[in-house]
Each structure stands twice: as C-alpha cells, then as structure tokens.
C-alpha cells in the first residue's frame, strides 16, 4: 500500500488507481471516514479512463494518528505535499463534507496552479457554526453535543449517526442498509479519537468565505435538499453565491451521504463535469 512521509514525519496513506489514466481526480473524504468511502466513485472514474487518487486524512483510516495538526490548514498542507509528490497537474479536486472544506481551503491557501476544476459535495463551506455574521449556521451546542457524545461513548455515537441523519435512514420509508451503517462505524472507530474530536472544530468553525471567493476555477456544487447534517441553505446555497464560477445541482430529497446513497448519479455528474 502506498504511503507518503510528510514533512512532520506523519505517514499518509493514499490510493492511486489507473496511474496511466488521464485528467487526474483527487478525492477528500468526510468526517470521520477515510478514502474507502469514495470507492464507488474512484472505481467508476478509473474504469472510465481517469487517474484517481484518494487519501486518508491524518488521524483517519490508515494514516498516522498525530496528536497535533488536526486542523484545516494542516489538512490542506498535507494534500499539497501529496499533489507535489505525485506531480499532479490539471487536477479536479472533489471533496465531501469536511473534504469539501479541505478543497476550498486548499485553493485559498495554496492556489490553483495544479487545479483546473473542483467539486463540492455536501460540503461544510462556507461556515457551519452560527455566528453574528452567519446567523443561519448551526448553534455551537450542536458541535459541543458531538464532542460530549464522543467522550461519553464514541462507539454508540458512531452507531447513532449513520443509523439516522447521515444516510437519512431516520426518514419514513427509507431503505436502510445495515452494511452502510457497519461500514461507517468501522471507519469511524478505526480513526484516531483525538483526530476526530479535533476535527469537529475544524469542520464546524473554519470560515472558508474568503477561500471560496478566491476559487476562480469552475466549481460544481452538489447537495441534497434533505441534508440533516449540513443543511443546504447555509452551505451550498450560500457557497454558490460566493464562488465566482460555480453552479449548484440540488438532489431532491437526498441526504448528506450523496456518494453512497446517490452513487450512480454522483458518478455521472462527475464524469460529465470532467468532460466539459
């Protein structure tokens, strides 16, 4: 399995599929998951002839569980080292949830010299937490509740989230996949307790308003209008008004987990956007 030793000594795991393919696509996953959550997308795109790369963020999956560095700036610095290591250019960055924030902060912090397009899926941009300047955000008590639940019983909390709002399985008539619930739980429990605890602050309190404004590249924003984790009004609908060159596609009735619940449609949208 390929690993990259980062500048601080952290060992970063990544997948690099179809290395002879064209138009590289790089995926950033959500909290508290890892690159496996993208398998439906990276298998599809690699099968269509594209080179695909997906990494486990520090503190997640098979990457080292560092005590420090569990913040959005460090995540993007890690991503920049990976793109440099693989010498990738003309990249399409794709991020889901926290990974969408990572994509936006990467473009704002490191520029777009290696990036030609970006896709934000159920992304936490521009800012999740409620503030005076972001009155539509979620109260801090929501994220404090995440941290309290982790400290009390992380294993049970990591059952409750996928059993309910993440996949939309708490909605009447939802077709529940126990396999997806187990898969989410396994990935979450595989991750660092400290890393996932710190990441709650990273995904909820990092303001990416200015990062979005700097993204001059074409951006596709995909979001379910029944997202119970990252409500669409204060995220995608707000982000698309900050992005200079973006369009929003709303998935009617869809939950937060678009790459899983709406995998085929997401795959089609990614390929279509790549071909534009």
Short mmCIF file of C-alpha atoms in Angstrom, two decimals:
data_model
loop_
_atom_site.label_atom_id
_atom_site.label_comp_id
_atom_site.label_asym_id
_atom_site.label_seq_id
_atom_site.Cartn_x
_atom_site.Cartn_y
_atom_site.Cartn_z
CA UNK A 1 0.00 0.00 0.00
CA UNK A 2 1.42 3.43 -0.88
CA UNK A 3 2.36 5.85 1.89
CA UNK A 4 3.89 9.30 1.80
CA UNK A 5 6.03 10.54 4.67
CA UNK A 6 5.03 14.16 5.25
CA UNK A 7 7.34 16.93 6.39
CA UNK A 8 6.43 16.42 10.05
CA UNK A 9 7.02 12.66 9.80
CA UNK A 10 3.35 11.72 9.54
CA UNK A 11 2.81 8.69 7.27
CA UNK A 12 -0.08 9.44 4.88
CA UNK A 13 -1.92 6.57 3.18
CA UNK A 14 -3.30 7.07 -0.31
CA UNK A 15 -4.78 5.16 -3.25
CA UNK A 16 -3.54 5.88 -6.75
CA UNK A 17 -5.63 3.97 -9.26
CA UNK A 18 -5.16 3.77 -13.02
CA UNK A 19 -1.89 5.69 -12.99
CA UNK A 20 -1.76 5.68 -16.78
CA UNK A 21 -5.13 7.41 -16.95
CA UNK A 22 -5.80 10.99 -17.96
CA UNK A 23 -7.24 14.02 -16.16
CA UNK A 24 -6.35 13.16 -12.55
CA UNK A 25 -9.14 13.40 -9.98
CA UNK A 26 -8.23 13.72 -6.30
CA UNK A 27 -10.79 12.95 -3.57
CA UNK A 28 -11.01 14.27 0.01
CA UNK A 29 -13.31 12.33 2.34
CA UNK A 30 -15.66 13.38 5.13
CA UNK A 31 -15.52 13.01 8.91
CA UNK A 32 -14.77 10.52 10.48
CA UNK A 33 -14.32 8.31 7.43
CA UNK A 34 -11.45 7.54 5.06
CA UNK A 35 -10.73 7.11 1.36
CA UNK A 36 -12.73 3.85 1.24
CA UNK A 37 -15.91 5.92 1.35
CA UNK A 38 -15.07 7.04 -2.20
CA UNK A 39 -14.69 3.54 -3.63
CA UNK A 40 -17.87 3.77 -5.73
CA UNK A 41 -16.59 6.98 -7.31
CA UNK A 42 -12.94 6.10 -7.79
CA UNK A 43 -13.76 2.68 -9.25
CA UNK A 44 -16.21 4.29 -11.68
CA UNK A 45 -13.87 7.08 -12.78
CA UNK A 46 -10.84 4.81 -13.06
CA UNK A 47 -12.95 2.47 -15.20
CA UNK A 48 -13.76 5.47 -17.43
CA UNK A 49 -10.03 6.02 -18.04
CA UNK A 50 -9.26 8.67 -15.44
CA UNK A 51 -6.43 8.57 -12.93
CA UNK A 52 -7.87 8.76 -9.41
CA UNK A 53 -6.19 9.48 -6.10
CA UNK A 54 -7.80 9.35 -2.65
CA UNK A 55 -6.01 9.73 0.67
CA UNK A 56 -6.81 9.08 4.32
CA UNK A 57 -6.65 12.41 6.14
CA UNK A 58 -4.27 12.50 9.11
CA UNK A 59 -5.95 10.97 12.12
CA UNK A 60 -8.24 8.94 9.86
CA UNK A 61 -8.08 5.49 8.29
CA UNK A 62 -4.58 4.11 7.74
CA UNK A 63 -2.76 7.44 8.09
CA UNK A 64 -0.84 8.15 11.30
CA UNK A 65 -2.75 9.36 14.34
CA UNK A 66 -0.88 12.56 15.12
CA UNK A 67 -1.66 14.44 18.31
CA UNK A 68 -1.22 17.83 16.65
CA UNK A 69 -2.18 19.09 13.21
CA UNK A 70 -5.84 18.08 13.20
CA UNK A 71 -6.95 21.35 11.60
CA UNK A 72 -7.97 22.55 8.17
CA UNK A 73 -4.71 24.33 7.36
CA UNK A 74 -2.61 21.25 8.12
CA UNK A 75 -5.01 19.01 6.20
CA UNK A 76 -4.51 21.17 3.11
CA UNK A 77 -0.75 21.33 3.59
CA UNK A 78 -0.77 17.52 3.64
CA UNK A 79 -2.82 17.46 0.45
CA UNK A 80 -0.41 19.88 -1.21
CA UNK A 81 2.53 17.60 -0.37
CA UNK A 82 0.65 14.65 -1.89
CA UNK A 83 -0.06 16.50 -5.14
CA UNK A 84 3.58 17.60 -5.30
CA UNK A 85 4.83 14.08 -4.55
CA UNK A 86 2.74 12.62 -7.38
CA UNK A 87 3.48 15.66 -9.58
CA UNK A 88 -0.20 16.04 -10.46
CA UNK A 89 -1.40 18.96 -12.58
CA UNK A 90 -4.73 19.87 -14.20
CA UNK A 91 -6.40 18.14 -11.27
CA UNK A 92 -10.09 18.05 -10.46
CA UNK A 93 -10.42 18.17 -6.67
CA UNK A 94 -13.51 16.52 -5.20
CA UNK A 95 -14.47 16.88 -1.55
CA UNK A 96 -17.37 15.52 0.51
CA UNK A 97 -18.49 17.24 3.71
CA UNK A 98 -15.29 18.05 5.66
CA UNK A 99 -13.41 17.15 2.48
CA UNK A 100 -15.29 19.91 0.69
CA UNK A 101 -13.92 22.34 3.24
CA UNK A 102 -10.46 20.89 2.64
CA UNK A 103 -10.82 21.52 -1.10
CA UNK A 104 -11.90 25.13 -0.58
CA UNK A 105 -9.16 25.88 1.97
CA UNK A 106 -6.59 24.20 -0.30
CA UNK A 107 -7.48 26.55 -3.16
CA UNK A 108 -7.46 29.56 -0.86
CA UNK A 109 -4.20 28.62 0.87
CA UNK A 110 -2.18 27.01 -1.94
CA UNK A 111 -3.77 28.44 -5.06
CA UNK A 112 -4.98 26.62 -8.14
CA UNK A 113 -1.79 26.18 -10.15
CA UNK A 114 -2.32 22.41 -10.01
CA UNK A 115 -6.12 22.53 -10.08
CA UNK A 116 -8.42 23.03 -13.07
CA UNK A 117 -11.82 22.23 -11.51
CA UNK A 118 -13.39 21.43 -8.15
CA UNK A 119 -16.50 19.64 -6.92
CA UNK A 120 -18.01 20.33 -3.50
CA UNK A 121 -20.38 17.56 -2.36
CA UNK A 122 -22.50 18.12 0.77
CA UNK A 123 -19.67 20.47 1.76
CA UNK A 124 -19.30 22.34 5.05
CA UNK A 125 -18.49 25.57 3.21
CA UNK A 126 -18.58 28.45 3.84
CA UNK A 127 -19.06 28.11 7.65
CA UNK A 128 -21.13 25.68 9.68
CA UNK A 129 -21.32 27.27 13.12
CA UNK A 130 -23.74 30.08 13.90
CA UNK A 131 -22.10 33.47 14.43
CA UNK A 132 -23.20 37.09 14.26
CA UNK A 133 -22.10 37.19 10.62
CA UNK A 134 -23.50 33.69 9.93
CA UNK A 135 -26.90 33.68 11.65
CA UNK A 136 -28.12 30.75 9.56
CA UNK A 137 -25.46 28.41 10.89
CA UNK A 138 -25.94 25.68 13.47
CA UNK A 139 -25.61 26.61 17.16
CA UNK A 140 -22.33 25.76 18.87
CA UNK A 141 -24.34 23.48 21.17
CA UNK A 142 -24.74 21.05 18.24
CA UNK A 143 -20.98 20.58 17.92
CA UNK A 144 -20.47 20.55 21.68
CA UNK A 145 -23.00 17.73 21.66
CA UNK A 146 -20.88 15.81 19.16
CA UNK A 147 -17.83 16.09 21.38
CA UNK A 148 -19.75 15.20 24.54
CA UNK A 149 -21.24 12.13 22.87
CA UNK A 150 -17.79 11.01 21.73
CA UNK A 151 -16.34 11.33 25.22
CA UNK A 152 -19.31 9.54 26.78
CA UNK A 153 -19.50 6.61 24.34
CA UNK A 154 -17.86 7.05 20.96
CA UNK A 155 -18.80 3.56 19.81
CA UNK A 156 -22.52 4.16 20.37
CA UNK A 157 -22.38 7.66 18.88
CA UNK A 158 -20.77 6.19 15.79
CA UNK A 159 -23.73 3.83 15.51
CA UNK A 160 -26.32 6.55 16.03
CA UNK A 161 -25.02 8.93 13.34
CA UNK A 162 -25.12 6.52 10.37
CA UNK A 163 -28.31 4.87 11.65
CA UNK A 164 -30.03 8.23 11.46
CA UNK A 165 -29.19 11.56 9.82
CA UNK A 166 -26.01 10.77 7.86
CA UNK A 167 -27.67 8.40 5.39
CA UNK A 168 -31.21 9.67 6.00
CA UNK A 169 -32.22 6.30 7.43
CA UNK A 170 -34.36 8.08 10.04
CA UNK A 171 -36.76 9.30 7.35
CA UNK A 172 -40.10 7.48 6.87
CA UNK A 173 -39.88 4.86 4.17
CA UNK A 174 -36.08 4.96 3.97
CA UNK A 175 -34.46 1.80 2.62
CA UNK A 176 -31.98 1.07 5.40
CA UNK A 177 -28.65 -0.59 4.57
CA UNK A 178 -27.18 -2.24 7.63
CA UNK A 179 -23.98 -2.71 5.65
CA UNK A 180 -23.53 1.04 5.22
CA UNK A 181 -24.12 1.55 8.94
CA UNK A 182 -21.49 -1.08 9.81
CA UNK A 183 -19.07 0.34 7.26
CA UNK A 184 -19.43 3.87 8.68
CA UNK A 185 -18.98 2.59 12.24
CA UNK A 186 -15.89 0.60 11.28
CA UNK A 187 -14.26 3.59 9.57
CA UNK A 188 -15.08 5.90 12.46
CA UNK A 189 -13.72 3.53 15.09
CA UNK A 190 -10.58 2.98 13.00
CA UNK A 191 -9.86 6.70 13.18
CA UNK A 192 -7.99 8.49 15.94
CA UNK A 193 -10.12 9.56 18.90
CA UNK A 194 -8.08 12.77 19.23
CA UNK A 195 -8.07 13.36 15.48
CA UNK A 196 -11.82 13.00 15.06
CA UNK A 197 -12.51 15.00 18.25
CA UNK A 198 -10.33 17.88 16.98
CA UNK A 199 -11.82 17.61 13.51
CA UNK A 200 -15.24 18.64 14.85
CA UNK A 201 -13.77 22.09 15.47
CA UNK A 202 -12.04 22.06 12.08
CA UNK A 203 -15.18 21.32 10.08
CA UNK A 204 -17.54 23.49 12.12
CA UNK A 205 -15.53 26.61 12.96
CA UNK A 206 -13.28 27.12 9.93
CA UNK A 207 -14.61 30.06 7.93
CA UNK A 208 -13.97 29.45 4.24
CA UNK A 209 -15.78 32.50 2.89
CA UNK A 210 -12.62 34.12 1.53
CA UNK A 211 -11.34 30.79 0.19
CA UNK A 212 -14.49 30.40 -1.90
CA UNK A 213 -14.12 33.91 -3.28
CA UNK A 214 -10.59 33.06 -4.45
CA UNK A 215 -11.68 29.99 -6.42
CA UNK A 216 -11.71 31.33 -9.98
CA UNK A 217 -11.82 27.81 -11.44
CA UNK A 218 -15.09 26.12 -12.46
CA UNK A 219 -16.80 24.60 -9.43
CA UNK A 220 -19.69 22.14 -9.33
CA UNK A 221 -21.68 22.13 -6.09
CA UNK A 222 -23.77 19.02 -5.34
CA UNK A 223 -26.06 18.92 -2.31
CA UNK A 224 -29.14 17.07 -1.12
CA UNK A 225 -32.03 19.29 -0.12
CA UNK A 226 -32.80 16.97 2.81
CA UNK A 227 -29.27 17.07 4.23
CA UNK A 228 -29.75 16.86 8.02
CA UNK A 229 -26.02 17.11 8.77
CA UNK A 230 -25.04 20.14 6.65
CA UNK A 231 -28.30 21.99 5.91
CA UNK A 232 -28.38 23.24 2.33
CA UNK A 233 -29.47 26.83 2.95
CA UNK A 234 -26.41 27.87 4.96
CA UNK A 235 -23.97 25.75 2.94
CA UNK A 236 -24.42 25.04 -0.76
CA UNK A 237 -26.93 27.80 -1.45
CA UNK A 238 -24.70 30.30 0.34
CA UNK A 239 -21.44 28.96 -1.14
CA UNK A 240 -22.58 29.17 -4.75
CA UNK A 241 -23.17 32.90 -4.30
CA UNK A 242 -19.58 33.37 -3.11
CA UNK A 243 -17.91 31.29 -5.81
CA UNK A 244 -17.00 33.29 -8.94
CA UNK A 245 -17.61 30.43 -11.41
CA UNK A 246 -19.96 27.84 -9.98
CA UNK A 247 -23.26 26.12 -10.42
CA UNK A 248 -25.39 24.23 -7.93
CA UNK A 249 -27.19 20.97 -8.53
CA UNK A 250 -29.66 20.05 -5.82
CA UNK A 251 -30.63 16.41 -5.29
CA UNK A 252 -34.33 16.42 -4.28
CA UNK A 253 -34.98 14.54 -1.05
CA UNK A 254 -31.37 13.36 -0.79
CA UNK A 255 -29.41 13.10 2.48
CA UNK A 256 -25.88 14.08 3.43
CA UNK A 257 -24.31 10.88 2.11
CA UNK A 258 -24.61 11.59 -1.61
CA UNK A 259 -21.54 9.49 -2.60
CA UNK A 260 -23.24 6.46 -1.05
CA UNK A 261 -27.00 6.90 -1.38
CA UNK A 262 -26.86 8.57 -4.80
CA UNK A 263 -23.64 6.96 -6.03
CA UNK A 264 -24.66 6.37 -9.63
CA UNK A 265 -25.96 9.89 -10.14
CA UNK A 266 -22.88 11.42 -8.48
CA UNK A 267 -20.63 9.31 -10.71
CA UNK A 268 -22.47 10.50 -13.80
CA UNK A 269 -22.25 14.13 -12.69
CA UNK A 270 -18.50 13.85 -12.05
CA UNK A 271 -17.80 12.34 -15.47
CA UNK A 272 -20.00 14.92 -17.20
CA UNK A 273 -18.20 17.76 -15.40
CA UNK A 274 -14.81 16.30 -16.28
CA UNK A 275 -15.79 16.24 -19.97
CA UNK A 276 -16.89 19.89 -20.07
#
